[in-house]
Structure formats: C-alpha cells, structure tokens
Tab-separated table of C-alpha atoms in Angstrom:
chain	number	residue	atom	x	y	z
A	12	MET	CA	-12.460	13.752	-27.496
A	13	SER	CA	-9.621	14.234	-24.960
A	14	ASN	CA	-7.802	11.310	-23.453
A	15	ALA	CA	-8.283	10.083	-19.901
A	16	ILE	CA	-5.080	8.062	-20.161
A	17	GLU	CA	-2.020	8.916	-22.202
A	18	ILE	CA	1.100	6.821	-21.911
A	19	ASN	CA	4.097	7.458	-24.101
A	20	ASN	CA	7.225	5.308	-24.245
A	21	LEU	CA	6.882	4.074	-20.703
A	22	CYS	CA	9.903	2.027	-19.664
A	23	LYS	CA	10.685	0.239	-16.465
A	24	GLU	CA	13.512	-2.201	-15.994
A	25	TYR	CA	13.595	-5.075	-13.538
A	26	PRO	CA	16.072	-7.913	-13.461
A	27	GLY	CA	14.653	-10.350	-16.020
A	28	PHE	CA	11.755	-8.172	-17.128
A	29	ALA	CA	11.204	-4.762	-18.659
A	30	LEU	CA	8.390	-2.581	-19.872
A	31	LYS	CA	9.526	-1.555	-23.338
A	32	ASN	CA	8.246	1.765	-24.625
A	33	VAL	CA	4.678	1.094	-23.631
A	34	SER	CA	2.457	3.621	-25.383
A	35	PHE	CA	-1.296	3.820	-25.587
A	36	SER	CA	-4.100	6.215	-24.895
A	37	VAL	CA	-7.682	5.790	-23.777
A	38	PRO	CA	-10.201	8.482	-24.726
A	39	ARG	CA	-12.526	9.745	-22.025
A	40	GLY	CA	-15.795	7.913	-21.741
A	41	LEU	CA	-14.537	4.548	-22.974
A	42	CYS	CA	-13.962	1.214	-21.337
A	43	CYS	CA	-10.609	-0.281	-22.194
A	44	GLY	CA	-9.642	-3.889	-21.635
A	45	PHE	CA	-5.983	-4.337	-20.781
A	46	VAL	CA	-5.060	-7.832	-21.862
A	47	GLY	CA	-1.985	-9.999	-21.946
A	48	PRO	CA	-0.465	-13.145	-20.510
A	49	ASN	CA	0.653	-13.431	-16.894
A	50	GLY	CA	3.822	-11.451	-16.345
A	51	ALA	CA	3.300	-9.387	-19.501
A	52	GLY	CA	3.478	-6.105	-17.579
A	53	LYS	CA	-0.166	-5.196	-16.942
A	54	THR	CA	0.127	-4.672	-13.203
A	55	THR	CA	3.504	-2.948	-13.540
A	56	THR	CA	1.980	-0.534	-16.049
A	57	LEU	CA	-0.940	0.167	-13.713
A	58	LYS	CA	1.406	0.688	-10.785
A	59	ALA	CA	3.613	2.995	-12.826
A	60	MET	CA	0.516	5.017	-13.694
A	61	LEU	CA	-0.148	5.433	-9.976
A	62	GLY	CA	3.457	6.157	-9.020
A	63	MET	CA	3.674	2.936	-7.045
A	64	VAL	CA	6.636	1.878	-9.134
A	65	HIS	CA	9.082	4.388	-10.511
A	66	LYS	CA	9.292	4.495	-14.272
A	67	SER	CA	12.700	4.524	-15.887
A	68	ARG	CA	11.554	6.689	-18.775
A	69	GLY	CA	8.410	7.832	-20.496
A	70	GLU	CA	5.459	10.072	-19.954
A	71	ILE	CA	2.171	9.368	-18.224
A	72	ARG	CA	-0.841	11.660	-18.131
A	73	LEU	CA	-4.011	10.749	-16.305
A	74	LEU	CA	-7.087	12.948	-16.769
A	75	GLY	CA	-4.832	15.497	-18.422
A	76	LYS	CA	-2.488	15.748	-15.432
A	77	PRO	CA	1.116	14.544	-15.457
A	78	ASP	CA	2.209	11.727	-13.173
A	79	GLY	CA	3.341	13.084	-9.859
A	80	ASP	CA	0.384	15.443	-9.702
A	81	ILE	CA	-1.407	13.848	-6.777
A	82	THR	CA	-4.543	15.924	-7.318
A	83	ALA	CA	-5.326	13.618	-10.250
A	84	LYS	CA	-5.868	10.809	-7.741
A	85	GLU	CA	-8.891	12.700	-6.377
A	86	ASP	CA	-10.698	11.555	-9.512
A	87	ILE	CA	-9.185	8.101	-9.827
A	88	GLY	CA	-10.457	4.903	-8.284
A	89	VAL	CA	-8.054	1.990	-8.078
A	90	MET	CA	-8.728	-1.654	-7.436
A	91	PHE	CA	-6.145	-4.363	-7.510
A	92	ASP	CA	-6.945	-8.051	-7.694
A	93	GLN	CA	-8.437	-7.669	-4.249
A	94	PRO	CA	-9.368	-4.605	-2.213
A	95	TYR	CA	-6.887	-3.721	0.492
A	96	PHE	CA	-8.670	-2.731	3.635
A	97	GLN	CA	-7.850	-3.829	7.156
A	98	GLU	CA	-9.583	-7.084	8.020
A	99	ASP	CA	-11.346	-5.685	11.085
A	100	TRP	CA	-12.712	-2.614	9.323
A	101	THR	CA	-16.422	-2.395	8.701
A	102	PRO	CA	-17.872	-0.404	5.757
A	103	PHE	CA	-18.555	2.281	8.359
A	104	ASP	CA	-14.852	2.342	9.384
A	105	ILE	CA	-13.794	2.412	5.757
A	106	GLU	CA	-15.888	5.493	5.167
A	107	LYS	CA	-14.463	7.104	8.295
A	108	GLY	CA	-10.921	6.433	7.087
A	109	ILE	CA	-11.239	7.184	3.376
A	110	LYS	CA	-13.808	10.001	3.246
A	111	PRO	CA	-11.488	12.806	4.475
A	112	PHE	CA	-9.155	12.274	1.517
A	113	TYR	CA	-11.776	13.077	-1.099
A	114	ARG	CA	-13.505	16.414	-1.436
A	115	GLY	CA	-16.149	14.841	-3.618
A	116	TRP	CA	-17.102	12.118	-1.133
A	117	ASP	CA	-20.861	11.573	-1.003
A	118	SER	CA	-21.875	9.779	2.201
A	119	ALA	CA	-25.500	9.396	1.162
A	120	GLN	CA	-24.373	7.836	-2.100
A	121	TYR	CA	-22.027	5.483	-0.232
A	122	ARG	CA	-24.892	4.266	1.945
A	123	ARG	CA	-27.082	3.841	-1.124
A	124	TYR	CA	-24.413	1.705	-2.775
A	125	LEU	CA	-23.994	-0.391	0.363
A	126	THR	CA	-27.709	-1.043	0.386
A	127	GLN	CA	-27.854	-1.641	-3.375
A	128	PHE	CA	-24.976	-4.129	-3.181
A	129	GLY	CA	-26.431	-5.828	-0.105
A	130	LEU	CA	-23.478	-4.979	2.143
A	131	ASP	CA	-23.991	-4.893	5.891
A	132	HIS	CA	-22.673	-1.577	7.275
A	133	ASN	CA	-21.401	-3.177	10.463
A	134	LYS	CA	-19.941	-6.410	9.122
A	135	LYS	CA	-16.173	-6.769	9.264
A	136	PHE	CA	-14.299	-6.721	5.982
A	137	SER	CA	-12.863	-10.175	6.690
A	138	ALA	CA	-16.383	-11.596	6.869
A	139	PHE	CA	-17.292	-10.539	3.323
A	140	SER	CA	-16.948	-12.921	0.398
A	141	ARG	CA	-14.558	-12.001	-2.393
A	142	GLY	CA	-17.420	-10.757	-4.552
A	143	MET	CA	-18.740	-8.647	-1.674
A	144	LYS	CA	-15.278	-7.198	-1.086
A	145	MET	CA	-15.061	-6.148	-4.714
A	146	LYS	CA	-18.489	-4.563	-4.519
A	147	LEU	CA	-17.491	-2.730	-1.338
A	148	SER	CA	-14.434	-1.404	-3.118
A	149	PHE	CA	-16.630	-0.219	-5.988
A	150	ALA	CA	-18.921	1.476	-3.466
A	151	VAL	CA	-15.918	3.373	-2.082
A	152	HIS	CA	-14.619	4.519	-5.452
A	153	LEU	CA	-17.985	5.370	-6.918
A	154	SER	CA	-18.816	7.407	-3.809
A	155	HIS	CA	-15.879	9.738	-4.243
A	156	GLY	CA	-16.937	10.373	-7.814
A	157	ALA	CA	-13.994	8.712	-9.554
A	158	LYS	CA	-13.911	9.709	-13.208
A	159	LEU	CA	-11.293	7.112	-14.042
A	160	LEU	CA	-11.315	3.580	-12.708
A	161	LEU	CA	-8.114	1.553	-12.932
A	162	LEU	CA	-8.973	-2.048	-12.202
A	163	ASP	CA	-6.543	-4.913	-12.029
A	164	GLU	CA	-8.430	-8.133	-12.751
A	165	PRO	CA	-11.606	-7.048	-10.964
A	166	THR	CA	-13.528	-10.182	-11.941
A	167	SER	CA	-10.902	-12.850	-11.434
A	168	GLY	CA	-11.827	-15.451	-8.866
A	169	LEU	CA	-15.471	-14.411	-8.801
A	170	ASP	CA	-18.305	-16.821	-9.369
A	171	PRO	CA	-20.394	-16.169	-12.518
A	172	LEU	CA	-23.128	-14.294	-10.652
A	173	ALA	CA	-20.710	-12.039	-8.781
A	174	ARG	CA	-18.809	-11.424	-12.031
A	175	ASP	CA	-22.019	-10.469	-13.747
A	176	GLU	CA	-22.846	-8.052	-10.931
A	177	VAL	CA	-19.392	-6.464	-11.058
A	178	LEU	CA	-19.680	-6.006	-14.827
A	179	ASP	CA	-23.078	-4.415	-14.317
A	180	ILE	CA	-21.564	-1.976	-11.835
A	181	MET	CA	-18.866	-1.108	-14.356
A	182	ARG	CA	-21.427	-0.647	-17.098
A	183	GLU	CA	-23.583	1.585	-14.896
A	184	HIS	CA	-20.530	3.659	-14.054
A	185	LEU	CA	-19.925	4.264	-17.732
A	186	VAL	CA	-23.458	5.526	-18.320
A	187	LYS	CA	-22.516	8.865	-16.806
A	188	GLU	CA	-20.649	11.145	-19.146
A	189	ASP	CA	-16.896	11.480	-18.946
A	190	ARG	CA	-16.315	8.215	-17.050
A	191	THR	CA	-13.481	5.973	-18.141
A	192	ILE	CA	-12.405	2.484	-17.137
A	193	LEU	CA	-9.160	0.651	-17.759
A	194	PHE	CA	-9.344	-2.922	-16.568
A	195	SER	CA	-6.947	-5.771	-16.932
A	196	THR	CA	-8.418	-9.211	-17.309
A	197	HIS	CA	-7.854	-12.737	-18.516
A	198	ILE	CA	-11.547	-13.332	-18.994
A	199	THR	CA	-12.232	-12.645	-22.639
A	200	SER	CA	-15.989	-12.824	-22.255
A	201	ASP	CA	-15.719	-9.729	-20.019
A	202	LEU	CA	-14.020	-7.938	-22.877
A	203	GLU	CA	-16.754	-8.995	-25.299
A	204	ARG	CA	-19.391	-7.668	-22.950
A	205	ILE	CA	-18.004	-4.369	-21.808
A	206	ALA	CA	-14.813	-3.214	-23.528
A	207	ASP	CA	-14.908	-0.536	-26.228
A	208	MET	CA	-11.229	-0.843	-26.921
A	209	ILE	CA	-8.394	-3.189	-26.163
A	210	VAL	CA	-4.750	-2.783	-25.297
A	211	TYR	CA	-2.821	-6.000	-25.748
A	212	ILE	CA	0.517	-6.235	-23.957
A	213	SER	CA	2.976	-9.055	-24.250
A	214	ASP	CA	6.459	-9.402	-22.773
A	215	GLY	CA	6.452	-5.777	-21.663
A	216	ALA	CA	5.483	-4.301	-25.029
A	217	VAL	CA	2.127	-3.257	-26.439
A	218	SER	CA	1.242	-5.352	-29.503
A	219	PHE	CA	-2.111	-3.793	-30.204
A	220	SER	CA	-3.979	-0.798	-28.951
A	221	GLY	CA	-7.243	0.331	-30.444
A	222	ASP	CA	-10.924	-0.165	-31.022
A	223	LYS	CA	-12.231	-3.641	-30.224
A	224	ASP	CA	-14.221	-3.872	-33.434
A	225	VAL	CA	-11.214	-2.790	-35.493
A	226	LEU	CA	-9.135	-5.486	-33.826
A	227	LEU	CA	-11.769	-8.090	-34.644
A	228	SER	CA	-12.327	-6.940	-38.203
A	229	LYS	CA	-8.569	-6.893	-38.794
A	230	HIS	CA	-8.095	-10.550	-37.891
A	231	CYS	CA	-9.549	-13.863	-38.892
A	232	VAL	CA	-8.981	-17.469	-37.924
A	233	VAL	CA	-7.539	-19.607	-40.706
A	234	ARG	CA	-7.731	-23.419	-40.864
A	235	GLY	CA	-6.539	-25.726	-43.580
A	236	GLY	CA	-4.495	-28.744	-44.636
A	237	LYS	CA	-1.029	-27.279	-45.152
A	238	LEU	CA	0.078	-23.690	-44.709
A	239	PRO	CA	2.304	-22.515	-47.569
A	240	GLU	CA	5.816	-21.552	-46.484
A	241	VAL	CA	5.402	-17.943	-47.704
A	242	LYS	CA	2.395	-17.521	-45.445
A	243	ARG	CA	4.009	-18.798	-42.263
A	244	LYS	CA	5.406	-15.368	-41.390
A	245	HIS	CA	1.875	-13.965	-41.337
A	246	ALA	CA	0.482	-16.733	-39.148
A	247	ILE	CA	-0.119	-15.658	-35.562
A	248	GLY	CA	-0.038	-18.424	-32.955
A	249	LEU	CA	0.249	-21.150	-35.578
A	250	ARG	CA	-0.884	-24.543	-34.345
A	251	GLU	CA	-0.055	-27.513	-36.596
A	252	TYR	CA	-1.558	-30.970	-36.471
A	253	LYS	CA	-0.851	-34.144	-38.434
A	254	ASP	CA	-3.482	-33.312	-40.997
A	255	GLY	CA	-3.829	-29.562	-40.783
A	256	TYR	CA	-3.171	-26.256	-39.100
A	257	GLU	CA	-4.957	-23.304	-37.576
A	258	CYS	CA	-3.775	-19.789	-36.859
A	259	LEU	CA	-4.826	-16.190	-36.598
A	260	MET	CA	-4.047	-13.974	-39.545
A	261	GLU	CA	-4.550	-10.363	-40.435
A	262	VAL	CA	-7.277	-10.078	-43.072
A	263	ASP	CA	-4.884	-8.168	-45.326
A	264	ASN	CA	-2.639	-11.230	-45.463
A	265	ILE	CA	-5.108	-13.955	-46.358
A	266	GLY	CA	-4.786	-13.463	-50.096
A	267	GLY	CA	-2.889	-16.321	-51.722
A	268	LEU	CA	-3.993	-19.014	-49.268
A	269	PRO	CA	-4.665	-22.407	-50.858
A	270	PRO	CA	-8.306	-23.161	-51.820
A	271	ASP	CA	-8.735	-25.629	-48.939
A	272	ALA	CA	-8.055	-22.900	-46.381
A	273	MET	CA	-11.119	-21.792	-44.467
A	274	THR	CA	-11.356	-18.400	-42.785
A	275	GLU	CA	-13.783	-17.336	-40.144
A	276	ARG	CA	-14.365	-14.168	-38.174
A	277	ALA	CA	-12.172	-13.993	-35.077
A	278	THR	CA	-13.587	-13.517	-31.608
A	279	ILE	CA	-11.815	-11.673	-28.818
A	280	ASN	CA	-11.010	-15.041	-27.327
A	281	ASP	CA	-9.383	-16.152	-30.616
A	282	VAL	CA	-7.299	-12.989	-30.845
A	283	VAL	CA	-6.124	-13.214	-27.246
A	284	VAL	CA	-5.413	-16.943	-27.340
A	285	TYR	CA	-3.488	-16.858	-30.642
A	286	MET	CA	-1.548	-13.748	-29.657
A	287	GLU	CA	-0.622	-15.356	-26.363
A	288	ARG	CA	0.472	-18.491	-28.211
A	289	ARG	CA	2.667	-16.367	-30.435
A	290	SER	CA	4.267	-14.596	-27.503
A	291	ARG	CA	4.769	-17.816	-25.573
A	292	TYR	CA	6.168	-19.978	-28.352
A	293	ALA	CA	7.936	-17.313	-30.396
B	16	MET	CA	-1.567	14.913	7.038
B	17	LEU	CA	-4.141	14.715	9.820
B	18	ASN	CA	-6.244	12.433	7.624
B	19	MET	CA	-3.307	10.101	7.075
B	20	MET	CA	-2.586	10.003	10.811
B	21	ARG	CA	-6.209	9.066	11.440
B	22	LEU	CA	-6.084	6.345	8.799
B	23	ASP	CA	-2.816	4.952	10.179
B	24	TRP	CA	-4.346	4.951	13.651
B	25	LEU	CA	-7.436	3.194	12.327
B	26	GLY	CA	-5.183	0.605	10.684
B	27	MET	CA	-3.538	-0.070	14.049
B	28	ARG	CA	-6.812	-0.723	15.825
B	29	THR	CA	-6.179	-4.417	16.398
B	30	TYR	CA	-2.943	-3.516	18.142
B	31	ARG	CA	-4.443	-1.062	20.596
B	32	SER	CA	-4.676	-3.626	23.389
B	33	ARG	CA	-0.881	-3.685	23.308
B	34	PHE	CA	-0.840	-0.010	24.292
B	35	VAL	CA	-2.688	-0.931	27.470
B	36	ILE	CA	-0.308	-3.845	28.081
B	37	SER	CA	2.615	-1.457	27.636
B	38	ALA	CA	1.154	0.997	30.161
B	39	ILE	CA	0.414	-1.733	32.703
B	40	SER	CA	3.878	-3.257	32.397
B	41	SER	CA	5.459	0.197	32.826
B	42	VAL	CA	3.575	0.656	36.055
B	43	ALA	CA	4.618	-2.829	37.141
B	44	TRP	CA	8.258	-1.927	36.509
B	45	GLY	CA	7.810	1.144	38.666
B	46	ILE	CA	6.270	-0.816	41.508
B	47	LEU	CA	8.799	-3.636	41.313
B	48	PHE	CA	12.027	-1.776	40.685
B	49	HIS	CA	12.064	1.981	40.606
B	50	THR	CA	9.424	4.583	39.873
B	51	GLY	CA	12.057	6.490	37.907
B	52	LEU	CA	11.848	3.776	35.255
B	53	VAL	CA	8.186	4.404	34.461
B	54	ILE	CA	8.724	7.357	32.131
B	55	PRO	CA	11.471	5.778	30.008
B	56	TYR	CA	9.558	2.524	29.816
B	57	LEU	CA	6.296	4.224	28.846
B	58	VAL	CA	7.923	6.469	26.239
B	59	TRP	CA	9.802	3.491	24.819
B	60	GLY	CA	6.581	1.455	24.899
B	61	MET	CA	4.675	4.156	23.029
B	62	PHE	CA	7.461	4.460	20.458
B	63	ASP	CA	7.365	0.687	20.063
B	64	ALA	CA	3.576	0.791	19.698
B	65	SER	CA	3.815	3.466	17.020
B	66	LEU	CA	5.768	0.969	14.929
B	67	TYR	CA	2.770	-1.356	14.806
B	68	CYS	CA	1.605	0.680	11.817
B	69	PHE	CA	4.322	-1.037	9.750
B	70	ASP	CA	3.062	-4.465	10.700
B	71	ALA	CA	-0.564	-3.429	10.194
B	72	GLU	CA	0.293	-1.925	6.820
B	73	GLU	CA	1.831	-5.150	5.572
B	74	LYS	CA	-0.708	-7.553	7.013
B	75	GLY	CA	-3.562	-5.624	5.411
B	76	LYS	CA	-1.425	-4.640	2.411
B	77	LEU	CA	-2.497	-1.129	3.272
B	78	ASN	CA	0.361	0.442	1.344
B	79	GLN	CA	-1.570	-0.586	-1.786
B	80	LEU	CA	-4.411	1.540	-0.440
B	81	TYR	CA	-2.306	4.439	0.860
B	82	LEU	CA	-0.449	4.905	-2.411
B	83	THR	CA	-3.665	5.185	-4.376
B	84	LEU	CA	-4.970	7.976	-2.152
B	85	PRO	CA	-4.491	11.596	-3.208
B	86	ILE	CA	-1.555	12.164	-0.888
B	87	SER	CA	2.177	12.269	-1.472
B	88	ARG	CA	4.646	9.799	-0.030
B	89	LYS	CA	6.085	12.687	1.995
B	90	THR	CA	2.708	13.246	3.656
B	91	LEU	CA	2.540	9.569	4.507
B	92	ILE	CA	5.956	9.637	6.193
B	93	SER	CA	5.299	12.936	7.956
B	94	ALA	CA	2.013	11.628	9.347
B	95	ARG	CA	3.763	8.536	10.637
B	96	TYR	CA	6.461	10.532	12.439
B	97	ILE	CA	3.976	12.942	13.975
B	98	LEU	CA	1.793	10.068	15.162
B	99	SER	CA	4.861	8.471	16.732
B	100	LEU	CA	5.779	11.743	18.487
B	101	ILE	CA	2.211	12.215	19.717
B	102	LEU	CA	2.224	8.710	21.185
B	103	GLN	CA	5.571	9.380	22.850
B	104	PHE	CA	4.173	12.627	24.232
B	105	ILE	CA	1.206	10.728	25.658
B	106	GLY	CA	3.727	8.334	27.201
B	107	ILE	CA	5.553	11.296	28.757
B	108	VAL	CA	2.411	12.864	30.229
B	109	ALA	CA	1.131	9.557	31.583
B	110	GLY	CA	4.618	8.681	32.852
B	111	VAL	CA	5.128	11.989	34.652
B	112	VAL	CA	1.712	11.786	36.304
B	113	PHE	CA	2.254	8.198	37.355
B	114	THR	CA	5.807	8.844	38.568
B	115	VAL	CA	4.752	11.762	40.740
B	116	VAL	CA	1.743	9.933	42.194
B	117	SER	CA	3.385	6.558	42.632
B	118	SER	CA	6.581	7.934	44.124
B	119	ARG	CA	4.493	9.326	46.973
B	120	ILE	CA	2.669	6.027	47.451
B	121	MET	CA	5.655	3.761	46.835
B	122	TYR	CA	8.237	5.811	48.693
B	123	GLY	CA	10.213	3.325	50.725
B	124	ARG	CA	8.053	0.437	49.558
B	125	ALA	CA	9.628	-0.645	46.298
B	126	ILE	CA	9.352	-4.400	46.210
B	127	ILE	CA	12.706	-5.337	44.732
B	128	ASN	CA	14.851	-2.226	44.619
B	129	GLU	CA	15.389	-0.603	47.983
B	130	HIS	CA	16.335	2.772	46.459
B	131	ASN	CA	13.843	5.556	46.832
B	132	PHE	CA	13.068	8.105	44.187
B	133	ILE	CA	11.649	11.530	44.840
B	134	PRO	CA	10.930	13.199	41.535
B	135	THR	CA	11.944	16.808	41.222
B	136	PRO	CA	11.275	19.040	38.204
B	137	GLU	CA	14.970	18.711	37.310
B	138	SER	CA	15.068	14.940	37.526
B	139	LEU	CA	11.784	14.602	35.660
B	140	ALA	CA	12.990	16.915	32.878
B	141	LEU	CA	16.201	14.923	32.513
B	142	ILE	CA	14.376	11.593	32.500
B	143	VAL	CA	11.929	12.851	29.855
B	144	CYS	CA	14.709	14.239	27.646
B	145	ALA	CA	16.859	11.123	27.996
B	146	SER	CA	13.844	8.932	27.151
B	147	LEU	CA	13.165	10.953	24.025
B	148	LEU	CA	16.830	10.792	23.061
B	149	PHE	CA	16.756	7.020	23.388
B	150	CYS	CA	13.707	6.848	21.109
B	151	ALA	CA	15.327	9.252	18.641
B	152	VAL	CA	18.374	6.991	18.389
B	153	LEU	CA	16.104	4.009	17.828
B	154	SER	CA	14.120	5.982	15.271
B	155	LEU	CA	17.262	6.826	13.355
B	156	VAL	CA	17.922	3.119	12.926
B	157	ILE	CA	14.446	1.638	12.742
B	158	HIS	CA	12.307	4.052	10.728
B	159	PRO	CA	14.482	4.321	7.598
B	160	ILE	CA	15.029	0.551	7.499
B	161	LEU	CA	11.341	-0.263	7.883
B	162	HIS	CA	10.418	2.371	5.332
B	163	LYS	CA	12.884	0.905	2.882
B	164	PHE	CA	12.261	-2.802	3.290
B	165	GLY	CA	8.915	-3.058	5.059
B	166	TYR	CA	8.175	-4.854	8.307
B	167	ALA	CA	8.105	-8.425	6.998
B	168	LYS	CA	11.572	-8.239	5.469
B	169	ALA	CA	13.226	-6.147	8.168
B	170	LYS	CA	11.515	-7.125	11.389
B	171	ILE	CA	14.560	-8.922	12.812
B	172	LEU	CA	17.431	-6.657	11.779
B	173	GLY	CA	15.462	-3.450	11.410
B	174	TYR	CA	13.132	-3.745	14.357
B	175	ALA	CA	13.720	-6.466	16.961
B	176	LEU	CA	17.497	-6.157	17.110
B	177	PRO	CA	17.705	-2.386	17.685
B	178	MET	CA	14.552	-2.315	19.823
B	179	TYR	CA	15.443	-5.070	22.236
B	180	GLY	CA	19.201	-5.108	21.681
B	181	SER	CA	19.395	-1.551	22.956
B	182	ILE	CA	17.550	-2.526	26.145
B	183	ILE	CA	20.004	-5.374	26.688
B	184	LEU	CA	22.890	-2.959	26.144
B	185	ILE	CA	21.498	-0.570	28.743
B	186	VAL	CA	21.019	-3.357	31.277
B	187	VAL	CA	24.592	-4.536	30.627
B	188	PHE	CA	25.837	-0.978	31.033
B	189	ILE	CA	23.995	-0.591	34.352
B	190	LEU	CA	25.465	-3.856	35.581
B	191	VAL	CA	28.953	-2.756	34.523
B	192	ALA	CA	28.464	0.621	36.236
B	193	ALA	CA	27.422	-1.173	39.414
B	194	ARG	CA	30.463	-3.432	39.404
B	195	VAL	CA	33.229	-1.307	37.891
B	196	GLU	CA	33.947	1.520	40.279
B	197	ALA	CA	35.386	3.937	37.720
B	198	VAL	CA	32.372	3.644	35.449
B	199	GLY	CA	29.996	3.985	38.383
B	200	GLU	CA	31.800	7.074	39.635
B	201	PHE	CA	31.778	8.641	36.194
B	202	MET	CA	28.051	7.995	35.861
B	203	ASP	CA	27.374	9.448	39.290
B	204	SER	CA	29.352	12.584	38.596
B	205	ALA	CA	27.707	12.989	35.178
B	206	LEU	CA	24.301	12.609	36.799
B	207	GLN	CA	25.126	15.101	39.530
B	208	TRP	CA	26.349	17.599	36.961
B	209	ALA	CA	23.193	17.127	34.885
B	210	LEU	CA	20.967	17.575	37.936
B	211	GLY	CA	22.891	20.696	38.896
B	212	ASN	CA	22.594	22.084	35.371
B	213	ALA	CA	19.228	20.605	34.477
B	214	VAL	CA	18.144	23.310	32.040
B	215	LEU	CA	21.383	23.255	30.094
B	216	ALA	CA	21.543	19.458	30.089
B	217	SER	CA	17.884	19.122	29.049
B	218	VAL	CA	18.259	21.643	26.231
B	219	ALA	CA	21.411	19.901	25.021
B	220	ILE	CA	19.766	16.483	25.097
B	221	LEU	CA	16.661	17.823	23.358
B	222	GLY	CA	18.839	19.438	20.683
B	223	VAL	CA	20.600	16.159	19.959
B	224	THR	CA	17.224	14.373	20.063
B	225	ALA	CA	15.785	16.780	17.503
B	226	LEU	CA	18.814	16.251	15.270
B	227	PHE	CA	18.372	12.485	15.413
B	228	PHE	CA	14.669	12.726	14.631
B	229	VAL	CA	15.271	15.103	11.723
B	230	ALA	CA	17.994	12.809	10.353
B	231	SER	CA	15.698	9.810	10.745
B	232	TYR	CA	12.876	11.655	8.964
B	233	ALA	CA	15.128	12.755	6.106
B	234	LEU	CA	16.466	9.223	5.661
B	235	SER	CA	12.964	7.754	5.717
B	236	LEU	CA	11.808	10.240	3.096
B	237	ARG	CA	14.678	9.261	0.838
B	238	THR	CA	14.305	5.534	1.258
B	239	TYR	CA	10.511	5.524	0.947
B	240	ALA	CA	10.552	7.825	-2.087
B	241	LYS	CA	12.686	5.302	-3.974
B	242	ARG	CA	10.688	2.232	-3.022
B	243	ASP	CA	8.651	0.325	-5.587
B	244	PHE	CA	5.480	-1.425	-4.471
C-alpha cells in the first residue's frame, strides 16, 4: 500500500518553538488522527505540508508528489479550524469562485451535497452556523474529488449533533477507495470512532506514529499504592496521591510491579491524557 | 491566472460601492476644479480600489483559502497586478471619455477654478502616462510592503502614508509652483516641452512607468514567496 502522506525529518524553527525532525507516513485509504497538546506543532506541520510555512529542512510528499508540486493540491482538500470564505459569499458564489481551479469539480455533486447537508444555496456564508460552515467546506472539497483531506480540528466547537454529522461525512468519504484523511483533534472520542492510526506530536516532535490498536495494546494504565523507584522511569504521566499513584506504562515494562498494582487496558483518552501530562510536567 | 483574478474580484465584492464613489468624486473634482484632473483622480482611485483585495483577504482570512488552491504564489501575485492594471485601464478609458465630454460642457463654467481645459490628443496622452507613472511609483512602495506584512500590519505605513501622503506632496508642490516664480516657470517650460514632444515624452514616461511596475512586481514576488502564513 503506497503512502498518501510521507514526511521525513521535517524541521521548522520559530523563536521559542521548533518542529524537530517530524517524520511519519499515512498509507492511502486510512484515517489518521493527529494529536497533541496546544502548541505542539500540529497546525505548523499541516501548514508546512501545504507550503503555507516554509520548512527549514526535511522532505514532504503528498499523494506521491513532492512539496512544491502544486498539481498535488488538485487532489487535496484542506480545512482549518474554520472555513475561510468571504462572509457575503453564498454557496453559489463559492462554487463560482472555486470551481475553475479544479478540473475534477462536479457541480451536480456539489448541489447534491448542499441538499444533503441542508444548506441553502442562496444564504450568505456569515448566516450559517459553525456546523453548517464546516459542512459547506466539506461539500466544496468532496465536490472536487479530493483524495486526501487535511483537517485541522474539524469538530472543535461543534455541538454533539453537528460533530456526529461531520464524523459521518468523514466516514462516508473514506468508504470510497484510495481516500485518506489526516485530522488534528483534541477530542479523543473522535479518534476512537474514526481513526485507523494515530500520530502523537508533543513539543514539536512526534512521540508515536502508528496503528491505533497497536498504540492501545502497547500501553496500559497502572494504579497502586507506591510505585517502586526502578519503575518511575517507565511511568508516563505519573500522578501521585497521598495513598497511591496512577500512570500509563508500556505493557513491556509492567513486569516487576508490586502485587498491589492494578493494570487495565488503556483507552485513547488515557494515552493522550497521560502523554500530555508527561510532556507538560516533564 | 484568470481564475485567481476572478476569485480576487469576487472577494472584493463588498468594496465595489467604493468604485462608484471613486468615479463620482472624480467627476466632482472635474466639475469643481479642472476637468484635467478627472483622469489622474480616476486612475488613482482605481489603483486605490485594487488594493481593497488586501483588506478583503485579511478580513475573510482568504489567504488561508488561496494558499490551499492548486496555484502558485507567483500566480496569485501576477493575478493581483493584472487586476490592478485592468482597473487602472478602466479608469483611463472612463476618464478620457468623461474629460472629453465634460470639457465641452464645462468649458468656461468651472465652479472654482477659472482655467479652461481643452483636451488634445497630446495633452490626454501626457495626462494618462503621468497618471500611470504616479500609480507605478505608489505600487513600488505599497505592493511589496502589503505583500510582505499584510494589510492589517502595514495599513498605516504601507498604504495610507504613501497613498495619501503623495497627494499631499503634490498639492504642496502645486502651491509652491504657484507662489515661487522659478519653480512655476520651470514647470511651465517642462509642460510646454512635453506638449511639443508628446510622443517622445509619453514613451519616456511609459518606459519609466513599466520599469517601476516590473520592479514592484519583482519585489512583491520575493517578499510574498518568503512569507509564512
């Protein structure tokens, strides 16, 4: 299976922050959750992939094409935390403006999506709710036949129903062969529901990149009375109380824990929360 | 490129009423002061209006949209320059038509300025070229700065100051020419020479104008290519 996204040793320096040799790849046809704390480098990585920020070093290939090859963008749909269209544009204006850029634009499909998503063709963009705006943006990108969707927190700020609808749209998109999604999010339940793999980034560096199930099977939550000193180095996001502790630990490292220690299967939420604790309090 | 021009134009839709205001105020200047001022004012007004795309881009955060489209940054800049030149050209055509028509109607009836102006092909050519040169000078300053910093950051130093400061400078210069005999005489003789050698003067002015526009374009390409969004 070829990769839709390949990033090798991506670096970008800012005063006070840097992307440090970010490397990961996403095979075609998968949905990848891009997770990490605020300011970890998710948006910078996405922008570097699109050439919106200039990388200092590294290699980026999207859909097999190197960065700088603008033809790749024909097959890429991008959504940031909110769609950026002019406030007075209607869905009709948006089609008029965007359609000429994409050879694969399907007007009939666009109208079908507008109807399916309950979007009024003649309503101004400013009059749509946030959820509607996201759906409109999906309608645009799905109508030009994007094979790769790069989404920056597409569900943040949406009410549960709108979030559910957006996730359904993403899932439907993936039904077709050769469609890939990379989406950054803070909402771990979204990852549980839709992600096949996860890239975890913290402080500008990728800590984990791989299959979601592998990530979950590799880690467990450990709770107990007192964590032995030799085990502290293996504890991820250690939280200590007066009468006990809890942390995330790789399954390979749980041998040798005291008998009172209890382990349980980690959820995505556990992994993300403990990893974020580690990065924040390291 | 054509697609990008269309999209930029679509982005500026809320500003289109200002184009009409610019045209009406140009005509008003002609009626009040001197019909010879209509062309420069209209061309300047159209150049000014073409800069609304920077404001529109930032208010709608359209650069986030533009940079995800399958076009290069060079195409984006080129489209913006061509749109600006097209708008200036529209200003020229409208200005020439209005100047010719209004000079016949207004001849001897200017409300404030008693001078009359009978447009000739030579004078019209010189006015058009000088107007374009003025916009080219402004473009050399404004476009690269706005492309580098964006409208919000650079609207005072990169837009308002050159745009309106230059008008103030011209007014001051006209006042000085009217009061200081030597300057006035020099201006008169330069104008007479230009009118007597209209083709040569127009070609020379257009050449310098083209140079300024090309320099502005090259600078904008460089500054925009390096910008992070």
